[in-house]
């Protein structure tokens, strides 16, 4: 299993538009082999009014995640990314994690 995350720093005046963008977009993730689940996470607001958000995607393997990043579906999902950069501060920070242990309610 592989977890891919992007962290975004968003100022308070842009938070509503940032959330609307994510909630209204077509991610194309469900069309990809190896896709397990996606979560958009909203962190607490800092004293200066900024908030941390993180996109959290679970894949069956790092290889299936890498295939996603080279796919037409990825390009379609990110076609307007340059236009949305003004909603967050700086570039998103990518973090990729290989899962070494999994504990779930089902197991």
mmCIF file with all atom_site columns, C-alpha atoms in Angstrom:
data_model
loop_
_atom_site.group_PDB
_atom_site.id
_atom_site.type_symbol
_atom_site.label_atom_id
_atom_site.label_alt_id
_atom_site.label_comp_id
_atom_site.label_asym_id
_atom_site.label_entity_id
_atom_site.label_seq_id
_atom_site.pdbx_PDB_ins_code
_atom_site.Cartn_x
_atom_site.Cartn_y
_atom_site.Cartn_z
_atom_site.occupancy
_atom_site.B_iso_or_equiv
_atom_site.pdbx_formal_charge
_atom_site.auth_seq_id
_atom_site.auth_comp_id
_atom_site.auth_asym_id
_atom_site.auth_atom_id
_atom_site.pdbx_PDB_model_num
ATOM 1   C CA . UNK A 1 1   ? 0.000   0.000  0.000   1.00 0.00 ? 1   UNK A CA 1
ATOM 2   C CA . UNK A 1 2   ? 1.170   3.547  -0.761  1.00 0.00 ? 2   UNK A CA 1
ATOM 3   C CA . UNK A 1 3   ? -0.147  6.873  0.568   1.00 0.00 ? 3   UNK A CA 1
ATOM 4   C CA . UNK A 1 4   ? 0.364   10.059 -1.436  1.00 0.00 ? 4   UNK A CA 1
ATOM 5   C CA . UNK A 1 5   ? -0.255  13.409 0.247   1.00 0.00 ? 5   UNK A CA 1
ATOM 6   C CA . UNK A 1 6   ? -0.068  17.030 -0.842  1.00 0.00 ? 6   UNK A CA 1
ATOM 7   C CA . UNK A 1 7   ? -0.124  19.748 1.809   1.00 0.00 ? 7   UNK A CA 1
ATOM 8   C CA . UNK A 1 8   ? -1.528  23.192 1.036   1.00 0.00 ? 8   UNK A CA 1
ATOM 9   C CA . UNK A 1 9   ? -1.372  26.370 3.136   1.00 0.00 ? 9   UNK A CA 1
ATOM 10  C CA . UNK A 1 10  ? -4.479  28.516 2.607   1.00 0.00 ? 10  UNK A CA 1
ATOM 11  C CA . UNK A 1 11  ? -5.255  31.954 4.001   1.00 0.00 ? 11  UNK A CA 1
ATOM 12  C CA . UNK A 1 12  ? -8.641  32.553 5.596   1.00 0.00 ? 12  UNK A CA 1
ATOM 13  C CA . UNK A 1 13  ? -10.042 34.765 2.790   1.00 0.00 ? 13  UNK A CA 1
ATOM 14  C CA . UNK A 1 14  ? -9.299  32.027 0.221   1.00 0.00 ? 14  UNK A CA 1
ATOM 15  C CA . UNK A 1 15  ? -10.415 29.003 2.259   1.00 0.00 ? 15  UNK A CA 1
ATOM 16  C CA . UNK A 1 16  ? -14.030 28.923 1.025   1.00 0.00 ? 16  UNK A CA 1
ATOM 17  C CA . UNK A 1 17  ? -12.988 29.064 -2.654  1.00 0.00 ? 17  UNK A CA 1
ATOM 18  C CA . UNK A 1 18  ? -10.259 26.452 -2.066  1.00 0.00 ? 18  UNK A CA 1
ATOM 19  C CA . UNK A 1 19  ? -12.735 24.046 -0.495  1.00 0.00 ? 19  UNK A CA 1
ATOM 20  C CA . UNK A 1 20  ? -15.318 24.659 -3.239  1.00 0.00 ? 20  UNK A CA 1
ATOM 21  C CA . UNK A 1 21  ? -12.699 23.894 -5.876  1.00 0.00 ? 21  UNK A CA 1
ATOM 22  C CA . UNK A 1 22  ? -11.828 20.541 -4.289  1.00 0.00 ? 22  UNK A CA 1
ATOM 23  C CA . UNK A 1 23  ? -15.399 19.565 -3.507  1.00 0.00 ? 23  UNK A CA 1
ATOM 24  C CA . UNK A 1 24  ? -16.559 20.345 -7.048  1.00 0.00 ? 24  UNK A CA 1
ATOM 25  C CA . UNK A 1 25  ? -13.766 18.840 -9.116  1.00 0.00 ? 25  UNK A CA 1
ATOM 26  C CA . UNK A 1 26  ? -13.729 15.612 -11.102 1.00 0.00 ? 26  UNK A CA 1
ATOM 27  C CA . UNK A 1 27  ? -10.652 13.796 -9.817  1.00 0.00 ? 27  UNK A CA 1
ATOM 28  C CA . UNK A 1 28  ? -10.757 10.880 -12.317 1.00 0.00 ? 28  UNK A CA 1
ATOM 29  C CA . UNK A 1 29  ? -9.289  8.694  -9.541  1.00 0.00 ? 29  UNK A CA 1
ATOM 30  C CA . UNK A 1 30  ? -11.988 6.029  -9.682  1.00 0.00 ? 30  UNK A CA 1
ATOM 31  C CA . UNK A 1 31  ? -10.922 5.123  -13.222 1.00 0.00 ? 31  UNK A CA 1
ATOM 32  C CA . UNK A 1 32  ? -7.427  4.074  -12.114 1.00 0.00 ? 32  UNK A CA 1
ATOM 33  C CA . UNK A 1 33  ? -6.236  0.557  -11.304 1.00 0.00 ? 33  UNK A CA 1
ATOM 34  C CA . UNK A 1 34  ? -4.852  0.439  -7.788  1.00 0.00 ? 34  UNK A CA 1
ATOM 35  C CA . UNK A 1 35  ? -6.805  3.430  -6.454  1.00 0.00 ? 35  UNK A CA 1
ATOM 36  C CA . UNK A 1 36  ? -8.187  2.663  -2.973  1.00 0.00 ? 36  UNK A CA 1
ATOM 37  C CA . UNK A 1 37  ? -9.505  5.912  -1.470  1.00 0.00 ? 37  UNK A CA 1
ATOM 38  C CA . UNK A 1 38  ? -9.163  9.679  -1.293  1.00 0.00 ? 38  UNK A CA 1
ATOM 39  C CA . UNK A 1 39  ? -9.621  12.133 1.578   1.00 0.00 ? 39  UNK A CA 1
ATOM 40  C CA . UNK A 1 40  ? -9.329  15.919 1.574   1.00 0.00 ? 40  UNK A CA 1
ATOM 41  C CA . UNK A 1 41  ? -8.260  16.922 5.071   1.00 0.00 ? 41  UNK A CA 1
ATOM 42  C CA . UNK A 1 42  ? -8.802  20.278 6.763   1.00 0.00 ? 42  UNK A CA 1
ATOM 43  C CA . UNK A 1 43  ? -6.546  21.211 9.643   1.00 0.00 ? 43  UNK A CA 1
ATOM 44  C CA . UNK A 1 44  ? -7.058  23.770 12.396  1.00 0.00 ? 44  UNK A CA 1
ATOM 45  C CA . UNK A 1 45  ? -6.800  27.490 11.717  1.00 0.00 ? 45  UNK A CA 1
ATOM 46  C CA . UNK A 1 46  ? -3.546  29.075 12.927  1.00 0.00 ? 46  UNK A CA 1
ATOM 47  C CA . UNK A 1 47  ? -3.367  32.329 14.890  1.00 0.00 ? 47  UNK A CA 1
ATOM 48  C CA . UNK A 1 48  ? -2.491  34.237 11.689  1.00 0.00 ? 48  UNK A CA 1
ATOM 49  C CA . UNK A 1 49  ? -5.629  32.938 9.921   1.00 0.00 ? 49  UNK A CA 1
ATOM 50  C CA . UNK A 1 50  ? -3.914  30.359 7.715   1.00 0.00 ? 50  UNK A CA 1
ATOM 51  C CA . UNK A 1 51  ? -5.080  26.757 7.573   1.00 0.00 ? 51  UNK A CA 1
ATOM 52  C CA . UNK A 1 52  ? -3.315  23.586 6.486   1.00 0.00 ? 52  UNK A CA 1
ATOM 53  C CA . UNK A 1 53  ? -5.150  21.258 4.071   1.00 0.00 ? 53  UNK A CA 1
ATOM 54  C CA . UNK A 1 54  ? -3.911  17.881 2.838   1.00 0.00 ? 54  UNK A CA 1
ATOM 55  C CA . UNK A 1 55  ? -5.055  15.679 -0.021  1.00 0.00 ? 55  UNK A CA 1
ATOM 56  C CA . UNK A 1 56  ? -4.617  12.056 1.096   1.00 0.00 ? 56  UNK A CA 1
ATOM 57  C CA . UNK A 1 57  ? -4.771  9.297  -1.509  1.00 0.00 ? 57  UNK A CA 1
ATOM 58  C CA . UNK A 1 58  ? -4.355  5.579  -0.825  1.00 0.00 ? 58  UNK A CA 1
ATOM 59  C CA . UNK A 1 59  ? -3.059  3.271  -3.578  1.00 0.00 ? 59  UNK A CA 1
ATOM 60  C CA . UNK A 1 60  ? -2.516  -0.472 -3.711  1.00 0.00 ? 60  UNK A CA 1
ATOM 61  C CA . UNK A 1 61  ? 1.194   0.158  -4.436  1.00 0.00 ? 61  UNK A CA 1
ATOM 62  C CA . UNK A 1 62  ? 3.672   2.888  -5.274  1.00 0.00 ? 62  UNK A CA 1
ATOM 63  C CA . UNK A 1 63  ? 3.708   1.563  -8.839  1.00 0.00 ? 63  UNK A CA 1
ATOM 64  C CA . UNK A 1 64  ? -0.043  2.161  -9.257  1.00 0.00 ? 64  UNK A CA 1
ATOM 65  C CA . UNK A 1 65  ? 0.389   5.696  -7.871  1.00 0.00 ? 65  UNK A CA 1
ATOM 66  C CA . UNK A 1 66  ? 3.247   6.378  -10.320 1.00 0.00 ? 66  UNK A CA 1
ATOM 67  C CA . UNK A 1 67  ? 1.088   5.044  -13.177 1.00 0.00 ? 67  UNK A CA 1
ATOM 68  C CA . UNK A 1 68  ? -1.610  7.552  -12.125 1.00 0.00 ? 68  UNK A CA 1
ATOM 69  C CA . UNK A 1 69  ? 0.876   10.444 -12.349 1.00 0.00 ? 69  UNK A CA 1
ATOM 70  C CA . UNK A 1 70  ? 1.718   9.440  -15.959 1.00 0.00 ? 70  UNK A CA 1
ATOM 71  C CA . UNK A 1 71  ? -1.884  8.886  -17.056 1.00 0.00 ? 71  UNK A CA 1
ATOM 72  C CA . UNK A 1 72  ? -4.288  10.888 -19.224 1.00 0.00 ? 72  UNK A CA 1
ATOM 73  C CA . UNK A 1 73  ? -6.667  10.859 -16.224 1.00 0.00 ? 73  UNK A CA 1
ATOM 74  C CA . UNK A 1 74  ? -4.016  12.655 -14.115 1.00 0.00 ? 74  UNK A CA 1
ATOM 75  C CA . UNK A 1 75  ? -3.509  15.284 -16.818 1.00 0.00 ? 75  UNK A CA 1
ATOM 76  C CA . UNK A 1 76  ? -7.290  15.792 -17.067 1.00 0.00 ? 76  UNK A CA 1
ATOM 77  C CA . UNK A 1 77  ? -7.662  16.116 -13.279 1.00 0.00 ? 77  UNK A CA 1
ATOM 78  C CA . UNK A 1 78  ? -4.843  18.682 -13.082 1.00 0.00 ? 78  UNK A CA 1
ATOM 79  C CA . UNK A 1 79  ? -5.451  20.618 -16.312 1.00 0.00 ? 79  UNK A CA 1
ATOM 80  C CA . UNK A 1 80  ? -6.394  23.819 -14.463 1.00 0.00 ? 80  UNK A CA 1
ATOM 81  C CA . UNK A 1 81  ? -3.831  23.539 -11.648 1.00 0.00 ? 81  UNK A CA 1
ATOM 82  C CA . UNK A 1 82  ? -1.945  26.634 -12.799 1.00 0.00 ? 82  UNK A CA 1
ATOM 83  C CA . UNK A 1 83  ? -5.108  28.708 -12.536 1.00 0.00 ? 83  UNK A CA 1
ATOM 84  C CA . UNK A 1 84  ? -5.842  27.562 -8.973  1.00 0.00 ? 84  UNK A CA 1
ATOM 85  C CA . UNK A 1 85  ? -2.392  28.250 -7.495  1.00 0.00 ? 85  UNK A CA 1
ATOM 86  C CA . UNK A 1 86  ? -3.626  31.662 -6.326  1.00 0.00 ? 86  UNK A CA 1
ATOM 87  C CA . UNK A 1 87  ? -5.888  29.905 -3.783  1.00 0.00 ? 87  UNK A CA 1
ATOM 88  C CA . UNK A 1 88  ? -2.977  28.566 -1.719  1.00 0.00 ? 88  UNK A CA 1
ATOM 89  C CA . UNK A 1 89  ? 0.354   29.936 -0.575  1.00 0.00 ? 89  UNK A CA 1
ATOM 90  C CA . UNK A 1 90  ? 3.330   28.664 -2.564  1.00 0.00 ? 90  UNK A CA 1
ATOM 91  C CA . UNK A 1 91  ? 3.532   25.231 -4.124  1.00 0.00 ? 91  UNK A CA 1
ATOM 92  C CA . UNK A 1 92  ? 1.872   22.224 -2.480  1.00 0.00 ? 92  UNK A CA 1
ATOM 93  C CA . UNK A 1 93  ? 4.249   19.977 -0.538  1.00 0.00 ? 93  UNK A CA 1
ATOM 94  C CA . UNK A 1 94  ? 4.219   16.349 -1.718  1.00 0.00 ? 94  UNK A CA 1
ATOM 95  C CA . UNK A 1 95  ? 4.848   13.470 0.676   1.00 0.00 ? 95  UNK A CA 1
ATOM 96  C CA . UNK A 1 96  ? 4.758   9.789  -0.321  1.00 0.00 ? 96  UNK A CA 1
ATOM 97  C CA . UNK A 1 97  ? 4.623   6.965  2.220   1.00 0.00 ? 97  UNK A CA 1
ATOM 98  C CA . UNK A 1 98  ? 5.016   3.206  1.920   1.00 0.00 ? 98  UNK A CA 1
ATOM 99  C CA . UNK A 1 99  ? 2.779   1.487  4.454   1.00 0.00 ? 99  UNK A CA 1
ATOM 100 C CA . UNK A 1 100 ? 4.692   -0.843 6.767   1.00 0.00 ? 100 UNK A CA 1
ATOM 101 C CA . UNK A 1 101 ? 1.789   -1.709 9.081   1.00 0.00 ? 101 UNK A CA 1
ATOM 102 C CA . UNK A 1 102 ? -1.970  -1.554 8.726   1.00 0.00 ? 102 UNK A CA 1
ATOM 103 C CA . UNK A 1 103 ? -4.507  -2.093 11.501  1.00 0.00 ? 103 UNK A CA 1
ATOM 104 C CA . UNK A 1 104 ? -8.196  -1.795 10.711  1.00 0.00 ? 104 UNK A CA 1
ATOM 105 C CA . UNK A 1 105 ? -11.528 -2.568 12.320  1.00 0.00 ? 105 UNK A CA 1
ATOM 106 C CA . UNK A 1 106 ? -12.100 -5.268 9.676   1.00 0.00 ? 106 UNK A CA 1
ATOM 107 C CA . UNK A 1 107 ? -8.957  -7.254 10.444  1.00 0.00 ? 107 UNK A CA 1
#
